[in-house]
Short mmCIF file of C-alpha atoms in Angstrom, two decimals:
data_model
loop_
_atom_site.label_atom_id
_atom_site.label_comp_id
_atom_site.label_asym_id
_atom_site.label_seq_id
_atom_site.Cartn_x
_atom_site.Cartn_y
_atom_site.Cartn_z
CA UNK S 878 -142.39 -3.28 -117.30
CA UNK S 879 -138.85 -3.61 -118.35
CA UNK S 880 -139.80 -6.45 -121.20
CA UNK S 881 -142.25 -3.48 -122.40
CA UNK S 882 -139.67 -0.79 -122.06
CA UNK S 883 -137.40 -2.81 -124.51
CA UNK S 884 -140.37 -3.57 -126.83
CA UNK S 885 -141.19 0.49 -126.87
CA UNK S 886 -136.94 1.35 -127.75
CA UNK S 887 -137.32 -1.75 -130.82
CA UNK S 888 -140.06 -0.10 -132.04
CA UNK S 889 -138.70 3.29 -131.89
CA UNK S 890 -135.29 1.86 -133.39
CA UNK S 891 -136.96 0.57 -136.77
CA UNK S 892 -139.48 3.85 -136.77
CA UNK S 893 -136.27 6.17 -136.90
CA UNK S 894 -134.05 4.26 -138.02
CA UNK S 895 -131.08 4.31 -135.52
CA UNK S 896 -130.40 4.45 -131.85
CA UNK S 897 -129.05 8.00 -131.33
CA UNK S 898 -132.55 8.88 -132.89
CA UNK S 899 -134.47 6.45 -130.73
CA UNK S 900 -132.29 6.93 -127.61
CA UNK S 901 -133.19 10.93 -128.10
CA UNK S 902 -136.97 10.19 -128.13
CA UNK S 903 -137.34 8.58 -125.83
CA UNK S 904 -134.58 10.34 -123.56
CA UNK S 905 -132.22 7.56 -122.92
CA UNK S 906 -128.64 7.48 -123.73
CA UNK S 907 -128.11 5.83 -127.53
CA UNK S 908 -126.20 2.86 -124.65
CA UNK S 909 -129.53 2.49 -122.52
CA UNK S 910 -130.74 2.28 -125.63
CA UNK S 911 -128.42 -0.28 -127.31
CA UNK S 912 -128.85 -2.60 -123.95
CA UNK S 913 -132.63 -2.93 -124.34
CA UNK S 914 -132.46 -3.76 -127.85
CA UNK S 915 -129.26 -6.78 -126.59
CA UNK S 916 -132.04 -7.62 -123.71
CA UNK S 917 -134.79 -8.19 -126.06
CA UNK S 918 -132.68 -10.24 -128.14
CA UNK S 919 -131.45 -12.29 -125.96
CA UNK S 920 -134.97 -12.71 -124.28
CA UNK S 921 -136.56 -13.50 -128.26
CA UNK S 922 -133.04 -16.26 -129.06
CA UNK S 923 -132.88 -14.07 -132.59
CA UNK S 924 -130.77 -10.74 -134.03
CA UNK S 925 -133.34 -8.40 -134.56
CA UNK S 926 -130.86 -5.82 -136.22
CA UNK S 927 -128.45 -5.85 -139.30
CA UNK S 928 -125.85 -3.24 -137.77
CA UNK S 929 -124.12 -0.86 -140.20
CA UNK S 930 -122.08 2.31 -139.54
CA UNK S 931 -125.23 4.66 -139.95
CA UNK S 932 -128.42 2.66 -139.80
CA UNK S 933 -129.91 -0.31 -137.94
CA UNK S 934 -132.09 -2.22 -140.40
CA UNK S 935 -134.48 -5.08 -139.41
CA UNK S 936 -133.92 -8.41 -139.94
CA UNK S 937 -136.49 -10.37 -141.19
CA UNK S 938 -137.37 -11.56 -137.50
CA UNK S 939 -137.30 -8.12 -136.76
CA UNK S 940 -139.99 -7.18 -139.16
CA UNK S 941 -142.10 -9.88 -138.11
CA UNK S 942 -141.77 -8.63 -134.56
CA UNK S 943 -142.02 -5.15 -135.38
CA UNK S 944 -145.56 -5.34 -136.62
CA UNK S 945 -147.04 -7.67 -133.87
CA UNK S 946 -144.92 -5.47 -131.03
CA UNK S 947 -146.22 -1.77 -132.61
CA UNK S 948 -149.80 -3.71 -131.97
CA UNK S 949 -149.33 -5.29 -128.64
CA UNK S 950 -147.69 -1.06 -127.65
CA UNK S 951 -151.04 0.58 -129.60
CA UNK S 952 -153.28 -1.58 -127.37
CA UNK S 953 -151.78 -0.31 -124.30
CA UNK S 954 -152.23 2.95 -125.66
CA UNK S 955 -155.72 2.56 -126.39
CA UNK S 956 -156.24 1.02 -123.27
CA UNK S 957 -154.64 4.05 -121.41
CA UNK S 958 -156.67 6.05 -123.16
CA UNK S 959 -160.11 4.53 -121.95
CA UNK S 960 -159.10 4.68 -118.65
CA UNK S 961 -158.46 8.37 -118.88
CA UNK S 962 -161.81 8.91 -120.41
CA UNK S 963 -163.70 7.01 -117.52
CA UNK S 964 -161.10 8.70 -114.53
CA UNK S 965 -161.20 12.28 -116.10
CA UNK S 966 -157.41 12.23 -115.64
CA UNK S 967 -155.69 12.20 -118.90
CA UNK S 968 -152.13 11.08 -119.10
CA UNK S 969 -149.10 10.58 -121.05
CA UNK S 970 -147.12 11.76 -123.63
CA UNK S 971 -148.28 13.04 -127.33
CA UNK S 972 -145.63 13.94 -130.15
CA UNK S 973 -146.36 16.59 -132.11
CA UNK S 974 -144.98 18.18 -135.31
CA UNK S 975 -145.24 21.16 -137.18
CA UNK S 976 -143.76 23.52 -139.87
CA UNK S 977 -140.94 25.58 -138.70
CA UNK S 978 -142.79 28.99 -138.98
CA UNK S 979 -145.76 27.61 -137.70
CA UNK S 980 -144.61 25.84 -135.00
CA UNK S 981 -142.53 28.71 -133.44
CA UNK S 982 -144.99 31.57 -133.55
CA UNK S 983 -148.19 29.50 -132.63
CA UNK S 984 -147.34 26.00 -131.53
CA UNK S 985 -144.42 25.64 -129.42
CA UNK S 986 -145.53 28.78 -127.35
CA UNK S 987 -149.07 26.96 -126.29
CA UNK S 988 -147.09 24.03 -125.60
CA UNK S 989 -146.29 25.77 -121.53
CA UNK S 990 -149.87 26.93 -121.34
CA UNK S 991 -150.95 23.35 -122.48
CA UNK S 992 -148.89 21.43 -119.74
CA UNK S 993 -150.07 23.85 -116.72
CA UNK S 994 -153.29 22.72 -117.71
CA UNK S 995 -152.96 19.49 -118.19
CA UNK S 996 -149.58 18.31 -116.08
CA UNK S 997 -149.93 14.70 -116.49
CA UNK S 998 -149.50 15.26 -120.46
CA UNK S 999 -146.26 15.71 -121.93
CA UNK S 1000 -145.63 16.79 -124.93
CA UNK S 1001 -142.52 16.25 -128.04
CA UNK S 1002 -142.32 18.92 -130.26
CA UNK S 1003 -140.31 18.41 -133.61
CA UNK S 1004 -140.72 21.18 -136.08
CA UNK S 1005 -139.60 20.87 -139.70
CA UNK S 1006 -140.22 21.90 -143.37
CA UNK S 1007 -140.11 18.94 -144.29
CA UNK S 1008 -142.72 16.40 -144.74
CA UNK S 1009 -142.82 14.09 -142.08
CA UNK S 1010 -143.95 10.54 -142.34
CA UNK S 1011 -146.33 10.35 -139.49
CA UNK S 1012 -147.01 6.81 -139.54
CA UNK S 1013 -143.55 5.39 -139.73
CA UNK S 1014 -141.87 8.23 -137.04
CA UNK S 1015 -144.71 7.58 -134.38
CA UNK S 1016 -146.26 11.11 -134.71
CA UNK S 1017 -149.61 11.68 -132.88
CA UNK S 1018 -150.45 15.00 -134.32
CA UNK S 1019 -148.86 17.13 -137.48
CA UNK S 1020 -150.05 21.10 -137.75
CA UNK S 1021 -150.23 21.55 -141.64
CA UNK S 1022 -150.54 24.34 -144.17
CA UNK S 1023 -151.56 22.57 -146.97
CA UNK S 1024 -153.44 19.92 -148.31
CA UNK S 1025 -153.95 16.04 -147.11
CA UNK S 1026 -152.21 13.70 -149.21
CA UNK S 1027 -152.62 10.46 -147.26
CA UNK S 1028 -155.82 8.94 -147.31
CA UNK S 1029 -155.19 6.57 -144.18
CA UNK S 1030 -154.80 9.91 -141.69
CA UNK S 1031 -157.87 11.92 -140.75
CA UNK S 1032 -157.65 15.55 -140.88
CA UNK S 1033 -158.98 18.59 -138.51
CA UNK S 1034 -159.54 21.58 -140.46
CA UNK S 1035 -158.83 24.65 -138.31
CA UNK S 1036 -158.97 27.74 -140.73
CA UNK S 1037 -158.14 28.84 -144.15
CA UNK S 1038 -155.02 31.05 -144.44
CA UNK S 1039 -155.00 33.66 -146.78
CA UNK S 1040 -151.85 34.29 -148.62
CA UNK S 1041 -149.93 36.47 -150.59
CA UNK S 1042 -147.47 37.34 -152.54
CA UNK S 1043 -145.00 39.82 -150.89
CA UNK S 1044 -141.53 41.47 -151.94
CA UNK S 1045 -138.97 44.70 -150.12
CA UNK S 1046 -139.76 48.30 -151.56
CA UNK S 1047 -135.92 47.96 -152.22
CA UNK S 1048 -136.32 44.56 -154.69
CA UNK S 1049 -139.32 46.48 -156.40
CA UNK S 1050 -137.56 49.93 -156.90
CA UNK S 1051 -134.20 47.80 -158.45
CA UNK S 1052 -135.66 45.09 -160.36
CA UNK S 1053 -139.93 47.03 -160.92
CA UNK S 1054 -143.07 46.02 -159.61
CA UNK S 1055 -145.16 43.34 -161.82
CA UNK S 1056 -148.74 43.89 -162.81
CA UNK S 1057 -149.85 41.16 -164.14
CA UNK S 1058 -148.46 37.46 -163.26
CA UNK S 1059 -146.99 36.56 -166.43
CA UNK S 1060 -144.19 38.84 -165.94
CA UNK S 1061 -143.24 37.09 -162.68
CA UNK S 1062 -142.15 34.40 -165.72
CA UNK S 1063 -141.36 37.17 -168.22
CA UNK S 1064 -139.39 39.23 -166.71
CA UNK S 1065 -137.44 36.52 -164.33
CA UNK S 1066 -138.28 38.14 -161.06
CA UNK S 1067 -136.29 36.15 -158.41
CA UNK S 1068 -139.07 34.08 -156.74
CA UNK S 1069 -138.05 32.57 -153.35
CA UNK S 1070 -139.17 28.75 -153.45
CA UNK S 1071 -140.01 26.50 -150.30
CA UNK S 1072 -137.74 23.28 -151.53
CA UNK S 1073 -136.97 20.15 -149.54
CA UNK S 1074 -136.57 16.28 -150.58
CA UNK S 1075 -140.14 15.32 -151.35
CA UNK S 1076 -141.28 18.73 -151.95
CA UNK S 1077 -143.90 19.08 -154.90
CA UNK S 1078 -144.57 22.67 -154.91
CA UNK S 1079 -142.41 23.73 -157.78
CA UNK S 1080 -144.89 26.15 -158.98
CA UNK S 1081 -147.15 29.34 -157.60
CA UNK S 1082 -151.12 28.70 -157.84
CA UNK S 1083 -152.77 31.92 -158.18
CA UNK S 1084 -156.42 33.15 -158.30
CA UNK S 1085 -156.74 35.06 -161.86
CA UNK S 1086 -160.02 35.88 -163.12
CA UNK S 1087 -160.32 31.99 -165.13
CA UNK S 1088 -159.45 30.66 -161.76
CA UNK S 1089 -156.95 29.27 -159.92
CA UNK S 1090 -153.76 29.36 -162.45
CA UNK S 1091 -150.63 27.32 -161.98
CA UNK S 1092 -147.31 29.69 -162.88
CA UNK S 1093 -144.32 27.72 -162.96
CA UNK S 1094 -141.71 30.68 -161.15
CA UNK S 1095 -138.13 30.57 -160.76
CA UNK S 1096 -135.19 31.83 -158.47
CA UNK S 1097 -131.35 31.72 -158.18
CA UNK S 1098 -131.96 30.27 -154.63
CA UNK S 1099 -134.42 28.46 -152.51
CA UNK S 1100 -134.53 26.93 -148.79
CA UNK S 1101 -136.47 24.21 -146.86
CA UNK S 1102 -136.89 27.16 -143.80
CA UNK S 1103 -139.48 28.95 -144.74
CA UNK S 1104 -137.88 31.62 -142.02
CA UNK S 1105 -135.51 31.71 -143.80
CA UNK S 1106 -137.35 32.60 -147.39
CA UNK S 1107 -138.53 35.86 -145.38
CA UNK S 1108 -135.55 36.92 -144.48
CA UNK S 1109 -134.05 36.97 -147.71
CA UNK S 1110 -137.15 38.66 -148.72
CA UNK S 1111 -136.38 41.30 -145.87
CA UNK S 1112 -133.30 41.79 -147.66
CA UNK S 1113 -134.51 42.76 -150.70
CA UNK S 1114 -133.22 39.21 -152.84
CA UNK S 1115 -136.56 38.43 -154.16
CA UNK S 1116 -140.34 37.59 -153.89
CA UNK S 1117 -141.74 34.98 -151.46
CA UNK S 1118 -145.27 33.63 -151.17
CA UNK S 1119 -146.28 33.71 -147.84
CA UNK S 1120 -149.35 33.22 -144.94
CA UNK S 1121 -150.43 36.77 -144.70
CA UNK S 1122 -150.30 36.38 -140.47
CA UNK S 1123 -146.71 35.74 -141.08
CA UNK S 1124 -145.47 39.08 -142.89
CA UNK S 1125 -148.13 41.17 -141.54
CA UNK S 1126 -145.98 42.69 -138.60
CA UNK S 1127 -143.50 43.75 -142.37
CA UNK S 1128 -146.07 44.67 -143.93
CA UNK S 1129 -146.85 47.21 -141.36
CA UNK S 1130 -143.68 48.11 -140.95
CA UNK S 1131 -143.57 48.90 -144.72
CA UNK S 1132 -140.45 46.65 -144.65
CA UNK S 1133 -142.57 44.23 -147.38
CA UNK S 1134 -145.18 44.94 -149.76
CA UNK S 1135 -148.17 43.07 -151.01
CA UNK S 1136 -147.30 42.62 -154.96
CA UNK S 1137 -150.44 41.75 -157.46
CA UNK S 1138 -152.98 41.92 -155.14
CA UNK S 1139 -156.04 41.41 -157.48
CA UNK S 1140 -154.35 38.03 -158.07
CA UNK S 1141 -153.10 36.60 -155.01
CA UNK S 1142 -151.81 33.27 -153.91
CA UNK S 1143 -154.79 30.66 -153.28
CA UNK S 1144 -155.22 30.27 -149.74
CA UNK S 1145 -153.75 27.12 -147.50
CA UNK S 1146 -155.47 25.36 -145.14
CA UNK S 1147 -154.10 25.16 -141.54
CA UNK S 1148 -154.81 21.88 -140.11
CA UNK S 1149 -153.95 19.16 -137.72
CA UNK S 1150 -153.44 15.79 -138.96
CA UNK S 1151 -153.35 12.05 -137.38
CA UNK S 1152 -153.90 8.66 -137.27
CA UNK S 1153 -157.57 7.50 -137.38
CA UNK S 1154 -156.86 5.39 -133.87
CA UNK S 1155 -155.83 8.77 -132.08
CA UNK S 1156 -159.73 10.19 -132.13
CA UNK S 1157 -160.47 8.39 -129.48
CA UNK S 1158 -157.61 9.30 -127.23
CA UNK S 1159 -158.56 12.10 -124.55
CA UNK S 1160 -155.50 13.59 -124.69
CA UNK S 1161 -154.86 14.07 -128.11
CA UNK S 1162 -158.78 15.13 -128.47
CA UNK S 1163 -157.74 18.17 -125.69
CA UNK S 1164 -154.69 19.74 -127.48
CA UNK S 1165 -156.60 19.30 -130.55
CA UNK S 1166 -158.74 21.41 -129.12
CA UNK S 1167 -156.82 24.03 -126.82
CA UNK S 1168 -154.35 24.38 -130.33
CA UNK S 1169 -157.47 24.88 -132.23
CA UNK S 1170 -158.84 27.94 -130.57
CA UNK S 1171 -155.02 29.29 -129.93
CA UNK S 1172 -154.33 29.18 -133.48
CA UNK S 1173 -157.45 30.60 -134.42
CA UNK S 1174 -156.95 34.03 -131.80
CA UNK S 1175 -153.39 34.18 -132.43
CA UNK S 1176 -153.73 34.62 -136.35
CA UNK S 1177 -156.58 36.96 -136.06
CA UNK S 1178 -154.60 39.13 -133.11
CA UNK S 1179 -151.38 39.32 -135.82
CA UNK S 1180 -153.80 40.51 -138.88
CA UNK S 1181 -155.53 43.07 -136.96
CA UNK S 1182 -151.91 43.97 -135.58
CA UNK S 1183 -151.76 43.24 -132.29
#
């Protein structure tokens, strides 16, 4: 088990790219960490690593191990997996990730309920904005508002979101309500943009009456925390295109409004994304499910306002 332990840390070192990162996944000190990876090289008679101050990156040996040691780890996980199936006990751990919004009012509270379920499953939460690259950082399943964009995952839809467009009654009173979406542009409201490295949503699709319509908005500030968008919003700085079941409890409140409602925001797809190879794992099959039918009560609870 211990030649396998060091093979899982290598792998996790060239997924993440150093062995803070690693050592935190897989919760082992960053020196646990660093002695595995001296173990396996010593046990191989080749440097695996080119060590900088920041980064670890693989030499070419590493590489060439990399790819035949993710497949020799993948087997054993598919392998698990089928003995699961057959015992009716599933096991092990499944990393997740999701949007920060998402994840925090849907997710990472089911995550408890999950595990009393199921306590032979752990489970890694990471939530971000940002897009994640599931392949290379080892993710079993991402929760997604948006579209897939990588033909090599496989996608579970589990409702479309509606959305709209949403500003204080103190932004509109200062700076006037728009009627039509042109004057989003025209009149320079301050739109509050969703930004991040990668990000390629530098516009606002909305559904006009010659269909969906791509307006190009701008803003004196924008975030990769969509929590943070709202807040500002809150605050009265500007306009933010949002999920509806995340401003309805404002909306309520009267603390937002709804702003060109006969045009809103196309909807987004809420999803859960992963590799192909994960269908077949038990595990990943039952969260897909329990988050499925969470998600799905939870969003219909907060628009009916409960």
């Amino acid at each position: 088990m211990a030649y396998l332990d060091n093979i899982a840390v290598f792998v996790r070192v060239v997924e993440l790219g150093n062995l803070s990162a690693a050592g935190r996944d897989m919760r082992i000190s960053p020196a646990v960490a660093s002695n595995r990876i001296k173990e396996l090289e010593k046990h191989l008679g080749v440097r695996l690593f080119n060590r900088t101050t920041r980064q670890l990156m693989p030499t070419e040996q590493g590489t060439v191990f990399y790819d035949g040691a993710r497949r020799v780890l993948e087997a054993i996980t598919e392998a698990e997996a089928a003995i699961s199936a057959l015992s009716g006990q599933p096991r092990g751990t499944i990393r997740v990730t999701a949007p920060l919004g998402l994840g925090r009012r849907l997710i990472a509270s089911g995550i408890p309920e999950f595990h009393d379920k199921y306590p032979d499953i752990e489970v890694r939460l990471r939530l971000s904005d940002h897009n994640v690259d599931i392949m290379k950082e080892g993710i079993d399943v991402a929760f997604r508002l948006g579209l897939l964009e990588d033909s090599s995952l496989r996608m579970r839809g589990i409702m479309e979101c509606e959305r709209v467009l949403v500003a204080s009654p103190d932004y509109l009173e200062k700076r006037g309500e728009p009627r039509e979406p042109r004057e989003l542009i025209d009149k320079r409201h301050d739109c509050l943009m969703l930004r991040f490295p990668g990000s390629r949503e530098f516009f606002w699709m909305l559904s006009t009456p010659l269909g969906p319509t791509k307006f190009e908005v701008h803003g004196p500030f924008d975030s990769d925390d969509g929590d943070v968008l709202t807040g500002w919003a809150l605050s009265g700085r500007g306009i933010v295109n949002k999920p509806r079941f995340e401003v309805e409890p404002y909306l309520q409140e009267n603390r937002l409004r709804v702003i060109l409602p006969d045009t809103p925001p196309t909807p987004i797809q809420l999803a859960a994304v992963y590799p192909h190879k994960n269908l077949q794992d038990p595990k990943v099959r039952l969260l897909l499910d329990f988050m499925a039918e969470r998600c799905q009560r939870m969003i219909r609870e907060r628009l009916a306002g409960k």
